[in-house]
mmCIF file of C-alpha atoms and ligand atoms in Angstrom:
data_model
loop_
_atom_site.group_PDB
_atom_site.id
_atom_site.type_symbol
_atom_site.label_atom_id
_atom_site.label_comp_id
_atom_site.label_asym_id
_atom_site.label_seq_id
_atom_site.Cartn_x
_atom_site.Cartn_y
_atom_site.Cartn_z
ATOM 1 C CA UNK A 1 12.641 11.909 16.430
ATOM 2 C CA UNK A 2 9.412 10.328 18.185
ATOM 3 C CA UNK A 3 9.678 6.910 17.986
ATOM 4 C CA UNK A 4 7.125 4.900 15.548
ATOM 5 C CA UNK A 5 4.007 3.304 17.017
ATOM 6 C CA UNK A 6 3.867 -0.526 16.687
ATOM 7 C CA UNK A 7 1.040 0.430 14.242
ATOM 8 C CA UNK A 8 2.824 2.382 11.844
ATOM 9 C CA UNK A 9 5.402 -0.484 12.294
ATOM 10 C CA UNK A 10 2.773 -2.551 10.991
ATOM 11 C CA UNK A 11 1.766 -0.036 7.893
ATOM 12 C CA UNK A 12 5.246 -0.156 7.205
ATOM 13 C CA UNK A 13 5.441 -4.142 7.159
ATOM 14 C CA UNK A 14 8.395 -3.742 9.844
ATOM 15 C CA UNK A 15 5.978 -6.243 12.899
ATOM 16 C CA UNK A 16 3.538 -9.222 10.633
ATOM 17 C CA UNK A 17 0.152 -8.902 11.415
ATOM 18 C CA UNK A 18 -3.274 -10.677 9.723
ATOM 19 C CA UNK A 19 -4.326 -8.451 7.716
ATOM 20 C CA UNK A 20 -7.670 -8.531 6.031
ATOM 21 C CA UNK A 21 -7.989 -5.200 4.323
ATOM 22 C CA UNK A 22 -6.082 -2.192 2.640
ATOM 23 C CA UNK A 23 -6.385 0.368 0.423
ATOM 24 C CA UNK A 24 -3.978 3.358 0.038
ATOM 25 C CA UNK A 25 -6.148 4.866 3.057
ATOM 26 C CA UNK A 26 -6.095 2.617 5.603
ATOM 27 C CA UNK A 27 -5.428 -0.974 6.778
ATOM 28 C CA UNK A 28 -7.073 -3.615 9.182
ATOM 29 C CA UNK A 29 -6.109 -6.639 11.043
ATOM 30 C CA UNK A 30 -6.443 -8.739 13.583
ATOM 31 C CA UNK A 31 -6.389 -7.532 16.732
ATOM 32 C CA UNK A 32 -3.528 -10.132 18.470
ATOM 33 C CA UNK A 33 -5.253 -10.470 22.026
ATOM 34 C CA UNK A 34 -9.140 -10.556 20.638
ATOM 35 C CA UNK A 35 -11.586 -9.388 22.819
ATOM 36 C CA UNK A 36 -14.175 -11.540 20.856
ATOM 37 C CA UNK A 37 -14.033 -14.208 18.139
ATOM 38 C CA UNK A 38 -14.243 -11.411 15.510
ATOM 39 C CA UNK A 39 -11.319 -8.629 16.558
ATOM 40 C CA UNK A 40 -10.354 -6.218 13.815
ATOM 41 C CA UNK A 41 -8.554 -2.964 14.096
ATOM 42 C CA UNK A 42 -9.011 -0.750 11.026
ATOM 43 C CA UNK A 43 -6.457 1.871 10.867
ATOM 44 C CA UNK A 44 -5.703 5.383 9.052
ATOM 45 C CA UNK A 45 -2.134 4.839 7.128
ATOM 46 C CA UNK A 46 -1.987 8.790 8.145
ATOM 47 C CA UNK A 47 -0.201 8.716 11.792
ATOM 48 C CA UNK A 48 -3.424 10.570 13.562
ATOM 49 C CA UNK A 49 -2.569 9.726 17.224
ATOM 50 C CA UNK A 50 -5.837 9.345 18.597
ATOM 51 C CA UNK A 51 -9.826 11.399 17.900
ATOM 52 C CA UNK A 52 -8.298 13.858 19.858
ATOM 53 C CA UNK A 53 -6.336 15.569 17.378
ATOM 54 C CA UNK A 54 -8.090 15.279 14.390
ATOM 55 C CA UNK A 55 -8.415 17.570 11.876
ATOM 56 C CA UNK A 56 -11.039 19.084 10.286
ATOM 57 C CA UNK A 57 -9.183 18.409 6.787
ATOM 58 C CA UNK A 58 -9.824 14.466 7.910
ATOM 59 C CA UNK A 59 -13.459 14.323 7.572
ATOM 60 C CA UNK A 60 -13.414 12.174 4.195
ATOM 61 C CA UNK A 61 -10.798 10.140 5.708
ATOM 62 C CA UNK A 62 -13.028 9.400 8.678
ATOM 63 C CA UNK A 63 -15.988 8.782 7.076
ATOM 64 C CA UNK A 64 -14.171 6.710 4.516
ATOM 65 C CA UNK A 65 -13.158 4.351 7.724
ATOM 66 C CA UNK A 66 -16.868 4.474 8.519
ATOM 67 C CA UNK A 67 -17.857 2.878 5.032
ATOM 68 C CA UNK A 68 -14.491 0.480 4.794
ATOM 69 C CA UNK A 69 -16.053 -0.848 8.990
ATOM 70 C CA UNK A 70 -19.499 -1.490 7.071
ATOM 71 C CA UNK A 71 -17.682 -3.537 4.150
ATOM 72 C CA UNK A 72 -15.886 -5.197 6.549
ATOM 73 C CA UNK A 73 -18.879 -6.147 8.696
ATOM 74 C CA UNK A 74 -20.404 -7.448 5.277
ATOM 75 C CA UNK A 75 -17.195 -9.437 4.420
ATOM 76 C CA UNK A 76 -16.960 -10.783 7.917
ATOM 77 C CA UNK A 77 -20.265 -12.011 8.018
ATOM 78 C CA UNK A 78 -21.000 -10.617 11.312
ATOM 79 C CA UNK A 79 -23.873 -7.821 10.344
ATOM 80 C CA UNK A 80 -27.067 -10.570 10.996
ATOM 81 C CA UNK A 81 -25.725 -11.254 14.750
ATOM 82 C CA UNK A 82 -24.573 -7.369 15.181
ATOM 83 C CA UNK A 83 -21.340 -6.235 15.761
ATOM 84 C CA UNK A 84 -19.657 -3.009 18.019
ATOM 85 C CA UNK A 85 -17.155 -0.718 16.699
ATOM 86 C CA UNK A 86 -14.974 1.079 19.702
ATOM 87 C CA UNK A 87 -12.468 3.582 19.830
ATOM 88 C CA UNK A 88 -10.621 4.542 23.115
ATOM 89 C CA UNK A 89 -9.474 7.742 23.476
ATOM 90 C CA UNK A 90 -6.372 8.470 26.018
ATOM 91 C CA UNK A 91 -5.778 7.408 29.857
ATOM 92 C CA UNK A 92 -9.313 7.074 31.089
ATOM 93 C CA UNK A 93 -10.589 5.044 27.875
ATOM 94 C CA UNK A 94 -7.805 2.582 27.802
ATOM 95 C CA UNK A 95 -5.732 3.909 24.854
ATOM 96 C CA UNK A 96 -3.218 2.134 24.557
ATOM 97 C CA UNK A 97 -1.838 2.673 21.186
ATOM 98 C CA UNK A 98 -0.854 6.126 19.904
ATOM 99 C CA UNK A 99 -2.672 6.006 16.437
ATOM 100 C CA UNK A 100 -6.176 6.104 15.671
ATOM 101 C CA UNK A 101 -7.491 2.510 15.305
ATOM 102 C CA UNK A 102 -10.995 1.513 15.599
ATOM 103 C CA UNK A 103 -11.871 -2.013 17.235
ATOM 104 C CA UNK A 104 -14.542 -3.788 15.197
ATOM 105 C CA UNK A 105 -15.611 -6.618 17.820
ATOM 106 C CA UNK A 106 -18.446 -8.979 16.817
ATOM 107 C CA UNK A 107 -19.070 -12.856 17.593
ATOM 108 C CA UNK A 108 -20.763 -13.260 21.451
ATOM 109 C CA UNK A 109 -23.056 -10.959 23.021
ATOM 110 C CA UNK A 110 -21.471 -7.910 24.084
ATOM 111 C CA UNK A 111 -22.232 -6.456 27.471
ATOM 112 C CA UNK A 112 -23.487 -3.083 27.981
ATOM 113 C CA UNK A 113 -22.184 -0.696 30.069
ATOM 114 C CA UNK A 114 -18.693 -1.327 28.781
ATOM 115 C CA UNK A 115 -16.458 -1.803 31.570
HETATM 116 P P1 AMP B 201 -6.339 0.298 22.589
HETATM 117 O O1 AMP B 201 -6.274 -0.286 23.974
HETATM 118 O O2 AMP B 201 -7.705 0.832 22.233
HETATM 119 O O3 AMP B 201 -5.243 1.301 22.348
HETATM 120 O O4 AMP B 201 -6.136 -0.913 21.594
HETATM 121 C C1 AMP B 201 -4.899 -1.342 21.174
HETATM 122 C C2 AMP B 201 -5.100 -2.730 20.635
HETATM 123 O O5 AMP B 201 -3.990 -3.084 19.850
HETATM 124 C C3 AMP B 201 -5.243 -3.810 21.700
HETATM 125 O O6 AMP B 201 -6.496 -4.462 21.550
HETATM 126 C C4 AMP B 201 -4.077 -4.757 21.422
HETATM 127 O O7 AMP B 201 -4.390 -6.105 21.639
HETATM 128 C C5 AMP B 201 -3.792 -4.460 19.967
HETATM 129 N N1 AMP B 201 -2.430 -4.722 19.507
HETATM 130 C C6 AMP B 201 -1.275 -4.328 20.081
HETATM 131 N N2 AMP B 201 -0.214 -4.737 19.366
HETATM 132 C C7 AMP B 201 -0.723 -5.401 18.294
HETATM 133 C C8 AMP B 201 -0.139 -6.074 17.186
HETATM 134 N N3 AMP B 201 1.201 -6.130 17.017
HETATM 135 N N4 AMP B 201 -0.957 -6.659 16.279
HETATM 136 C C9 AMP B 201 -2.292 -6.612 16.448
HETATM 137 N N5 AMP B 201 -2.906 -5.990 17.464
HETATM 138 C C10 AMP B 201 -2.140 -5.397 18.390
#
């Protein structure tokens, strides 16, 4: 049996985290080593390792996470100053963890390229 990702460890309330939304689709939380003074990671609950192997079945899923990032935005206070929403995908991008997650970073000016 593959082992569970520390984010389905999370889902499952096995590891604590801050979290600041769920609904039976997804959760977010604080990202523990934020990148900015607003960090969230909004996850599927479905154990989707990474944009890479979506399927075409998850299209309301993913656009669901779209809407539930703009709500959070709203809630967070951060959509006047801007915010960036990030998702790495494998090696080369930095993945890190092996379940979809998207990084909603807002706060301080971000720079562009990313590095
Ligand atoms: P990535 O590099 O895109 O795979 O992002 C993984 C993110 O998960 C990193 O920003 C980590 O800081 C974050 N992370 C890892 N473990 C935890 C945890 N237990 N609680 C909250 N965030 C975590």
């Amino acid at each position: 049996m593959t082992q569970k990702s520390i984010f389905q460890r999370i889902i499952d309330r096995e590891i604590p985290a801050q979290i600041v939304y769920e609904d039976d689709r997804c959760l977010a939380f604080r990202d523990v080593n934020p990148q900015a003074p607003t960090h969230i990671l909004l996850i599927p609950k479905k154990p989707i390792t990474s944009i890479a192997t979506l399927e075409d079945a998850d299209a309301a899923l993913v656009g669901h996470l779209w809407l539930v990032i703009r709500d959070l935005a709203q809630q967070l206070g951060v959509v006047d100053g801007g915010y960036r929403v990030v998702v790495n995908c494998g090696r080369d991008a930095g993945q890190t963890v092996d379940h979809l997650h998207f990084h909603l970073l807002a706060g301080r000016t971000l720079d562009w390229p990313p590095g």
